[in-house]
């Protein structure tokens, strides 16, 4: 162990019993340790109640790059540079930003913020406290984070403000984004199936881990992480906040949540559920998740929103009946879907249970009706419905069931009654690495 590391650990109290005594506060050290996964042990958290006086738009990365926005862009870049230059022991440094995320998604953490209703709320607060730190350090109270609107067909490559080296938005372990999925395809970043999900518990999860796994964690969220270079930090869930583009990606996930609400869906009552962060004064805080439901209280709105293709009050949902490994289309929905579907249809598949049948390093899977062989290109295979992908974290994948919402408009045309859904592992080029096997899932719902 190096001297620096020793000195660092010396300042960092690793106190299991105290953490236990505080009850619900998260562990502040991960077994992997290291400055990017360790936080000092503070006194009990104080409540933080967001009530910003002014609502300022968060712009897209493309909008802030427009002519006329040079000053705003420079202020944003410089502010990120200020955080990145803080000493790593400072609890609001870039290193400790990474640590707050790392400990909350460590393999040892039974309350991983990605697998329950903290997925949207925790990341909203994470961005908000970073925004407050940027505002304070730069003395620019109107400074807001930016978002990467990858659902927009014009924004399917890395936003240009992040690309040049030698500036605070650059990250060297990002890699060259020229793999098979760049530019990102429509399918990878399709937000429509998510915007259509009627209930928050399905969209954003519940208080209980994987009950179900939130659909918003999958789809575009996972696909954007996964389409960075293998070995690049964005592709490793636990350490992805090392890359400044992480915050723009999550800005868009946050905007997806805002858009889902503005489309007419309802947020739940989160009761006394809390999330924990250091604020810009370096005070350890908790925020009630109920205080995070309305982003205007956090002082921002989005310059534009995502809009559902079908008004949400016209959507209906039908649970498919399960018969062994097969699912039966509900008769009320079947006629609509067998005709050339005039309106979009989405399939919400919750908690896929048989991913352990596949090699552990596989993160992407194709979902089909029928049984494609190994070695075929998934998206051109007969019966292809869509993709579901886990994100590697540390060195492990398959950390539980996956849920996914897919656009199956016209893809199910002609299918009546029983639906033989299958799943097959995919390689990085999108080919099946083995023949598909019957899909095992807790629940499947048709929305349309
Ligand atoms: Cu906390 Cu996209 O991950």
Coordinates of C-alpha atoms and ligand atoms in Angstrom, one line a residue:
X1 CA 0.0 0.0 0.0
X2 CA 1.4 3.4 -0.9
X3 CA 2.0 6.1 1.6
X4 CA -0.6 8.3 0.1
X5 CA -3.2 5.6 0.3
X6 CA -2.2 4.9 3.9
X7 CA -2.5 8.6 4.8
X8 CA -5.8 8.7 3.1
X9 CA -7.2 5.7 4.9
X10 CA -6.0 7.1 8.2
X11 CA -8.3 10.1 7.7
X12 CA -11.2 7.9 6.7
X13 CA -13.0 6.3 9.5
X14 CA -14.3 3.0 8.6
X15 CA -16.8 2.4 11.4
X16 CA -19.2 -0.5 10.9
X17 CA -20.9 -0.3 14.3
X18 CA -21.6 3.5 14.0
X19 CA -23.1 3.0 10.6
X20 CA -25.3 0.3 12.2
X21 CA -26.3 2.6 15.0
X22 CA -27.4 5.3 12.5
X23 CA -29.7 2.6 11.1
X24 CA -30.7 3.6 7.6
X25 CA -27.7 5.7 6.6
X26 CA -25.7 4.1 3.8
X27 CA -22.4 2.4 4.4
X28 CA -19.7 4.7 3.6
X29 CA -17.1 2.3 2.5
X30 CA -17.0 -0.5 -0.1
X31 CA -15.0 -3.6 0.3
X32 CA -13.0 -2.5 -2.7
X33 CA -12.0 0.6 -0.8
X34 CA -9.9 3.2 -2.5
X35 CA -10.6 6.9 -2.5
X36 CA -13.2 6.7 -5.2
X37 CA -15.3 4.3 -3.2
X38 CA -14.8 5.6 0.4
X39 CA -16.4 8.5 2.2
X40 CA -15.4 9.8 5.7
X41 CA -17.9 9.0 8.4
X42 CA -19.8 12.2 9.3
X43 CA -22.1 13.1 12.2
X44 CA -25.8 12.1 11.6
X45 CA -27.3 13.6 8.5
X46 CA -29.2 16.9 8.7
X47 CA -32.4 17.4 6.7
X48 CA -32.1 19.4 3.5
X49 CA -35.4 21.0 2.2
X50 CA -35.0 22.1 -1.4
X51 CA -36.8 25.5 -2.0
X52 CA -35.0 27.3 -4.7
X53 CA -36.2 30.9 -5.4
X54 CA -35.5 30.8 -9.1
X55 CA -36.2 28.2 -11.8
X56 CA -33.5 28.3 -14.5
X57 CA -33.6 26.0 -17.6
X58 CA -31.2 23.1 -18.0
X59 CA -30.1 23.2 -21.6
X60 CA -29.1 20.3 -23.8
X61 CA -25.4 19.9 -24.6
X62 CA -26.3 20.9 -28.2
X63 CA -28.1 24.0 -27.1
X64 CA -25.3 25.2 -24.9
X65 CA -22.9 24.8 -27.8
X66 CA -25.0 27.2 -30.0
X67 CA -23.6 30.5 -30.9
X68 CA -24.6 33.1 -28.4
X69 CA -24.1 30.7 -25.5
X70 CA -20.3 30.9 -25.3
X71 CA -20.2 32.6 -21.9
X72 CA -22.6 30.1 -20.4
X73 CA -20.6 27.2 -21.9
X74 CA -17.4 28.6 -20.6
X75 CA -18.9 29.0 -17.1
X76 CA -20.1 25.4 -17.1
X77 CA -16.7 24.1 -18.3
X78 CA -14.8 26.2 -15.8
X79 CA -17.0 25.2 -12.9
X80 CA -16.5 21.5 -13.7
X81 CA -12.8 22.2 -13.8
X82 CA -13.0 23.7 -10.3
X83 CA -14.5 20.5 -8.8
X84 CA -12.1 18.3 -10.7
X85 CA -9.2 20.3 -9.2
X86 CA -10.2 20.0 -5.6
X87 CA -8.0 17.7 -3.5
X88 CA -9.4 14.2 -3.4
X89 CA -9.9 14.2 0.4
X90 CA -12.4 17.1 0.1
X91 CA -15.9 15.6 0.4
X92 CA -17.1 17.7 -2.5
X93 CA -14.2 16.8 -4.8
X94 CA -14.6 14.9 -8.1
X95 CA -13.2 11.8 -6.4
X96 CA -15.8 12.0 -3.7
X97 CA -18.6 12.6 -6.2
X98 CA -17.5 9.3 -7.7
X99 CA -17.4 7.7 -4.2
X100 CA -21.0 8.7 -3.4
X101 CA -22.1 6.8 -6.5
X102 CA -19.6 3.9 -6.0
X103 CA -20.7 3.0 -2.5
X104 CA -24.3 3.2 -3.5
X105 CA -23.9 0.6 -6.2
X106 CA -21.2 -1.6 -4.7
X107 CA -21.9 -5.4 -5.0
X108 CA -22.0 -5.6 -1.2
X109 CA -24.7 -3.0 -1.0
X110 CA -28.1 -4.6 -0.4
X111 CA -29.8 -1.2 -1.0
X112 CA -28.2 -0.6 -4.5
X113 CA -29.8 2.7 -5.7
X114 CA -30.3 1.3 -9.2
X115 CA -32.7 -1.5 -8.4
X116 CA -35.5 0.2 -6.4
X117 CA -37.4 3.5 -6.4
X118 CA -34.2 5.4 -5.5
X119 CA -33.0 5.0 -9.1
X120 CA -34.8 8.2 -10.2
X121 CA -34.8 10.0 -6.9
X122 CA -31.2 9.3 -5.8
X123 CA -29.8 10.3 -9.2
X124 CA -31.9 13.5 -9.3
X125 CA -30.5 14.5 -5.9
X126 CA -27.0 13.5 -7.0
X127 CA -27.2 15.8 -9.9
X128 CA -28.8 18.6 -7.9
X129 CA -26.1 18.6 -5.2
X130 CA -23.4 18.6 -7.8
X131 CA -25.2 21.5 -9.5
X132 CA -25.2 23.4 -6.1
X133 CA -21.5 22.7 -5.7
X134 CA -20.8 24.0 -9.2
X135 CA -22.9 27.1 -8.5
X136 CA -21.1 27.8 -5.3
X137 CA -17.5 27.2 -6.5
X138 CA -18.1 29.3 -9.6
X139 CA -20.2 31.9 -7.9
X140 CA -22.6 31.6 -10.7
X141 CA -26.0 31.0 -9.1
X142 CA -27.7 30.6 -12.5
X143 CA -25.4 27.9 -13.6
X144 CA -27.3 24.6 -14.4
X145 CA -26.2 21.2 -15.6
X146 CA -26.7 20.2 -19.2
X147 CA -28.4 17.1 -20.6
X148 CA -27.6 14.9 -23.6
X149 CA -30.9 14.5 -25.5
X150 CA -29.9 11.2 -27.1
X151 CA -33.6 10.5 -27.9
X152 CA -33.3 13.2 -30.5
X153 CA -32.1 11.8 -33.9
X154 CA -29.6 14.7 -34.1
X155 CA -27.9 13.8 -30.9
X156 CA -26.8 10.2 -31.3
X157 CA -23.1 10.7 -31.0
X158 CA -21.0 12.0 -28.1
X159 CA -22.1 15.7 -27.6
X160 CA -19.3 17.8 -29.1
X161 CA -18.6 19.9 -25.9
X162 CA -17.3 16.7 -24.2
X163 CA -15.0 15.7 -27.1
X164 CA -11.9 18.0 -27.2
X165 CA -9.0 16.9 -24.9
X166 CA -7.4 19.4 -22.5
X167 CA -10.7 20.8 -21.1
X168 CA -12.7 19.8 -18.0
X169 CA -15.5 17.9 -19.9
X170 CA -12.9 15.6 -21.5
X171 CA -12.2 12.1 -20.0
X172 CA -9.4 10.0 -21.3
X173 CA -10.9 6.6 -20.4
X174 CA -13.9 7.1 -22.7
X175 CA -12.4 5.7 -25.9
X176 CA -13.2 6.3 -29.4
X177 CA -16.9 6.0 -30.1
X178 CA -16.9 4.2 -33.4
X179 CA -18.1 0.8 -32.4
X180 CA -21.0 -1.0 -34.0
X181 CA -23.7 1.1 -32.3
X182 CA -22.4 4.6 -32.9
X183 CA -24.3 6.6 -33.8
X184 CA -26.8 5.2 -31.4
X185 CA -29.8 3.6 -33.1
X186 CA -33.5 4.6 -32.7
X187 CA -34.1 1.3 -30.9
X188 CA -31.4 1.8 -28.3
X189 CA -32.7 5.2 -27.2
X190 CA -36.4 4.8 -27.8
X191 CA -38.1 6.5 -24.8
X192 CA -41.7 5.8 -26.1
X193 CA -42.2 2.5 -24.3
X194 CA -41.1 4.0 -21.1
X195 CA -43.2 7.2 -21.4
X196 CA -46.2 4.9 -21.9
X197 CA -45.8 2.9 -18.6
X198 CA -48.9 3.8 -16.5
X199 CA -47.6 3.1 -13.0
X200 CA -44.6 4.5 -11.2
X201 CA -43.8 1.2 -9.6
X202 CA -43.2 -0.3 -13.0
X203 CA -41.4 2.7 -14.4
X204 CA -39.4 3.7 -11.4
X205 CA -39.5 0.8 -8.9
X206 CA -40.7 0.4 -5.4
X207 CA -39.1 0.6 -1.9
X208 CA -38.1 -3.0 -2.3
X209 CA -35.1 -4.1 -4.3
X210 CA -36.2 -5.6 -7.7
X211 CA -39.8 -5.5 -6.9
X212 CA -39.8 -5.1 -9.9
X213 CA -36.5 -3.8 -11.2
X214 CA -37.4 -0.3 -12.5
X215 CA -37.9 -0.3 -16.3
X216 CA -36.3 3.1 -16.5
X217 CA -33.0 1.5 -15.4
X218 CA -33.0 -0.6 -18.6
X219 CA -33.6 0.5 -22.2
X220 CA -31.9 3.8 -23.0
X221 CA -30.2 4.1 -19.6
X222 CA -28.4 0.8 -19.9
X223 CA -27.9 1.1 -23.7
X224 CA -26.1 4.4 -23.6
X225 CA -23.8 3.2 -20.8
X226 CA -23.1 0.0 -22.7
X227 CA -22.3 1.5 -26.0
X228 CA -19.2 3.2 -24.7
X229 CA -16.0 1.4 -25.3
X230 CA -15.4 -1.9 -23.4
X231 CA -13.1 -0.9 -20.6
X232 CA -14.2 2.7 -20.7
X233 CA -15.6 4.1 -17.4
X234 CA -19.1 4.8 -18.8
X235 CA -19.4 1.1 -19.3
X236 CA -18.8 0.2 -15.7
X237 CA -21.8 1.2 -13.6
X238 CA -20.0 1.7 -10.3
X239 CA -17.3 4.0 -11.7
X240 CA -19.2 5.7 -14.6
X241 CA -19.3 9.1 -12.8
X242 CA -15.6 9.5 -13.5
X243 CA -16.6 10.6 -17.0
X244 CA -18.2 14.1 -17.1
X245 CA -20.6 12.9 -19.8
X246 CA -22.2 10.6 -17.1
X247 CA -24.0 13.7 -15.7
X248 CA -25.3 14.7 -19.1
X249 CA -26.6 11.1 -19.7
X250 CA -28.3 11.1 -16.3
X251 CA -29.6 14.6 -17.0
X252 CA -31.6 13.0 -19.8
X253 CA -32.8 10.2 -17.5
X254 CA -34.0 12.8 -15.1
X255 CA -35.6 14.6 -18.0
X256 CA -37.3 11.3 -18.9
X257 CA -38.8 11.2 -15.4
X258 CA -40.0 14.8 -15.6
X259 CA -41.4 14.1 -19.1
X260 CA -43.2 11.0 -17.8
X261 CA -44.9 13.1 -15.1
X262 CA -45.7 16.0 -17.5
X263 CA -47.3 13.4 -19.9
X264 CA -49.9 12.8 -17.2
X265 CA -48.6 10.0 -15.0
X266 CA -48.5 10.3 -11.2
X267 CA -45.6 10.1 -8.8
X268 CA -46.1 8.0 -5.7
X269 CA -46.0 9.1 -2.1
X270 CA -42.5 8.0 -1.0
X271 CA -43.4 8.3 2.6
X272 CA -40.3 9.0 4.8
X273 CA -37.8 7.5 2.3
X274 CA -34.6 9.5 2.1
X275 CA -31.4 9.8 0.1
X276 CA -28.1 11.1 1.5
X277 CA -25.5 13.5 0.1
X278 CA -22.8 16.0 1.0
X279 CA -24.0 19.5 0.1
X280 CA -21.9 22.4 -1.1
X281 CA -21.1 23.4 2.6
X282 CA -19.7 19.9 3.1
X283 CA -22.5 19.0 5.4
X284 CA -23.9 15.4 5.3
X285 CA -27.6 15.8 4.4
X286 CA -30.7 13.8 3.9
X287 CA -33.5 14.8 1.5
X288 CA -36.9 13.2 1.7
X289 CA -37.7 11.6 -1.7
X290 CA -41.1 13.4 -1.5
X291 CA -39.2 16.7 -1.7
X292 CA -37.6 15.6 -5.0
X293 CA -40.8 15.0 -6.9
X294 CA -41.0 18.5 -8.3
X295 CA -37.8 19.6 -10.0
X296 CA -38.9 23.3 -9.9
X297 CA -38.3 23.3 -6.1
X298 CA -34.7 22.3 -7.1
X299 CA -34.5 25.4 -9.2
X300 CA -34.5 23.9 -12.7
X301 CA -36.7 22.9 -15.5
X302 CA -35.8 21.3 -18.8
X303 CA -35.5 23.5 -22.0
X304 CA -37.6 20.9 -23.8
X305 CA -39.4 17.7 -22.8
X306 CA -40.0 14.3 -24.4
X307 CA -43.6 13.7 -25.6
X308 CA -45.5 10.5 -25.9
X309 CA -46.7 9.4 -29.3
X310 CA -50.1 8.4 -27.8
X311 CA -51.6 10.6 -25.2
X312 CA -51.3 8.6 -22.0
X313 CA -55.0 8.8 -21.1
X314 CA -55.7 6.8 -24.3
X315 CA -53.4 3.9 -23.3
X316 CA -54.7 0.7 -21.8
X317 CA -52.7 -2.1 -20.2
X318 CA -53.3 -5.8 -20.2
X319 CA -51.5 -8.3 -18.1
X320 CA -50.7 -11.4 -20.1
X321 CA -51.8 -14.7 -18.6
X322 CA -49.0 -17.1 -17.8
X323 CA -49.2 -20.8 -18.6
X324 CA -46.0 -22.5 -17.7
X325 CA -43.2 -20.8 -19.8
X326 CA -45.8 -19.4 -22.2
X327 CA -47.7 -16.2 -22.1
X328 CA -51.2 -15.8 -23.5
X329 CA -52.3 -12.6 -25.2
X330 CA -55.4 -11.3 -23.5
X331 CA -58.3 -11.7 -25.9
X332 CA -59.4 -8.0 -25.5
X333 CA -56.0 -6.9 -26.8
X334 CA -55.4 -9.6 -29.4
X335 CA -57.7 -8.2 -32.2
X336 CA -56.0 -4.8 -32.0
X337 CA -52.5 -6.3 -32.2
X338 CA -53.2 -8.7 -35.1
X339 CA -54.4 -6.0 -37.4
X340 CA -51.7 -3.7 -38.8
X341 CA -51.5 -1.8 -35.5
X342 CA -52.8 1.7 -35.9
X343 CA -51.5 2.8 -32.5
X344 CA -48.2 1.9 -30.8
X345 CA -48.0 -1.1 -28.6
X346 CA -45.5 -1.8 -25.9
X347 CA -44.5 -4.9 -24.1
X348 CA -43.4 -4.5 -20.5
X349 CA -41.4 -7.5 -19.4
X350 CA -40.7 -7.6 -15.7
X351 CA -38.0 -9.4 -13.9
X352 CA -36.5 -11.8 -16.4
X353 CA -35.3 -14.7 -14.3
X354 CA -33.2 -16.9 -16.4
X355 CA -30.2 -14.8 -17.3
X356 CA -28.0 -17.1 -15.2
X357 CA -28.4 -19.7 -18.0
X358 CA -26.0 -17.5 -20.0
X359 CA -22.2 -16.9 -19.6
X360 CA -21.6 -14.3 -16.9
X361 CA -19.7 -11.8 -19.2
X362 CA -22.7 -11.4 -21.5
X363 CA -24.6 -8.2 -20.9
X364 CA -27.0 -8.0 -23.9
X365 CA -29.8 -10.2 -24.8
X366 CA -32.3 -10.3 -27.7
X367 CA -36.0 -11.0 -27.0
X368 CA -37.9 -13.0 -29.7
X369 CA -41.1 -14.7 -30.6
X370 CA -39.8 -18.0 -31.9
X371 CA -36.4 -19.6 -31.6
X372 CA -33.5 -18.1 -33.6
X373 CA -30.3 -20.2 -33.8
X374 CA -26.9 -19.1 -32.5
X375 CA -24.7 -16.9 -34.7
X376 CA -27.5 -14.8 -36.3
X377 CA -27.9 -11.1 -36.3
X378 CA -30.6 -10.5 -33.7
X379 CA -32.2 -7.4 -35.3
X380 CA -32.8 -9.1 -38.6
X381 CA -33.8 -12.5 -37.1
X382 CA -37.5 -13.5 -37.6
X383 CA -39.5 -12.7 -34.5
X384 CA -37.1 -10.2 -33.0
X385 CA -38.8 -7.9 -30.5
X386 CA -36.0 -6.0 -28.9
X387 CA -33.0 -5.8 -26.7
X388 CA -32.4 -6.0 -23.0
X389 CA -29.1 -5.2 -21.4
X390 CA -27.4 -5.3 -18.0
X391 CA -24.6 -2.9 -17.2
X392 CA -21.3 -4.3 -15.9
X393 CA -20.4 -3.1 -12.5
X394 CA -17.0 -3.8 -11.1
X395 CA -16.3 -7.1 -12.7
X396 CA -19.7 -8.7 -12.4
X397 CA -22.9 -8.7 -14.4
X398 CA -26.3 -10.6 -14.0
X399 CA -26.9 -9.0 -10.6
X400 CA -30.6 -9.8 -10.6
X401 CA -33.6 -9.8 -12.8
X402 CA -34.0 -7.3 -15.6
X403 CA -37.1 -5.5 -16.7
X404 CA -37.6 -3.9 -20.1
X405 CA -40.2 -2.0 -22.1
X406 CA -40.2 -2.6 -25.8
X407 CA -42.0 -1.1 -28.8
X408 CA -43.6 -4.1 -30.5
X409 CA -45.9 -2.1 -32.8
X410 CA -46.5 -4.3 -35.8
X411 CA -43.9 -6.9 -34.6
X412 CA -46.6 -9.0 -33.0
X413 CA -49.0 -8.8 -36.0
X414 CA -50.4 -12.2 -36.8
X415 CA -49.7 -13.6 -33.4
X416 CA -52.8 -14.9 -31.7
X417 CA -53.3 -16.5 -28.4
X418 CA -50.1 -18.0 -27.1
X419 CA -46.9 -16.0 -27.2
X420 CA -43.7 -18.1 -27.2
X421 CA -41.2 -15.5 -26.0
X422 CA -37.6 -16.5 -26.0
X423 CA -34.3 -14.9 -25.0
X424 CA -30.8 -15.3 -26.5
X425 CA -27.4 -13.9 -25.5
X426 CA -25.8 -11.4 -27.8
X427 CA -22.2 -10.5 -28.5
X428 CA -21.0 -6.9 -29.0
X429 CA -21.9 -6.9 -32.7
X430 CA -25.5 -7.9 -31.9
X431 CA -25.3 -11.6 -33.0
X432 CA -26.8 -14.4 -30.9
X433 CA -24.0 -16.4 -29.3
X434 CA -26.4 -19.4 -28.6
X435 CA -29.8 -20.5 -29.7
X436 CA -32.7 -18.7 -27.9
X437 CA -34.4 -20.4 -24.9
X438 CA -37.9 -19.8 -23.4
X439 CA -38.1 -16.5 -21.5
X440 CA -38.8 -16.8 -17.8
X441 CA -40.2 -13.6 -16.3
X442 CA -42.5 -12.6 -13.4
X443 CA -45.0 -10.6 -15.4
X444 CA -45.6 -9.3 -18.9
X445 CA -48.0 -6.5 -19.7
X446 CA -49.1 -5.2 -23.1
X447 CA -49.7 -1.5 -23.2
X448 CA -51.4 0.2 -26.1
Ligands
LIG1 CU1 -26.0 5.3 -11.2 CU2 -26.3 5.3 -15.0 O1 -25.9 5.0 -13.1

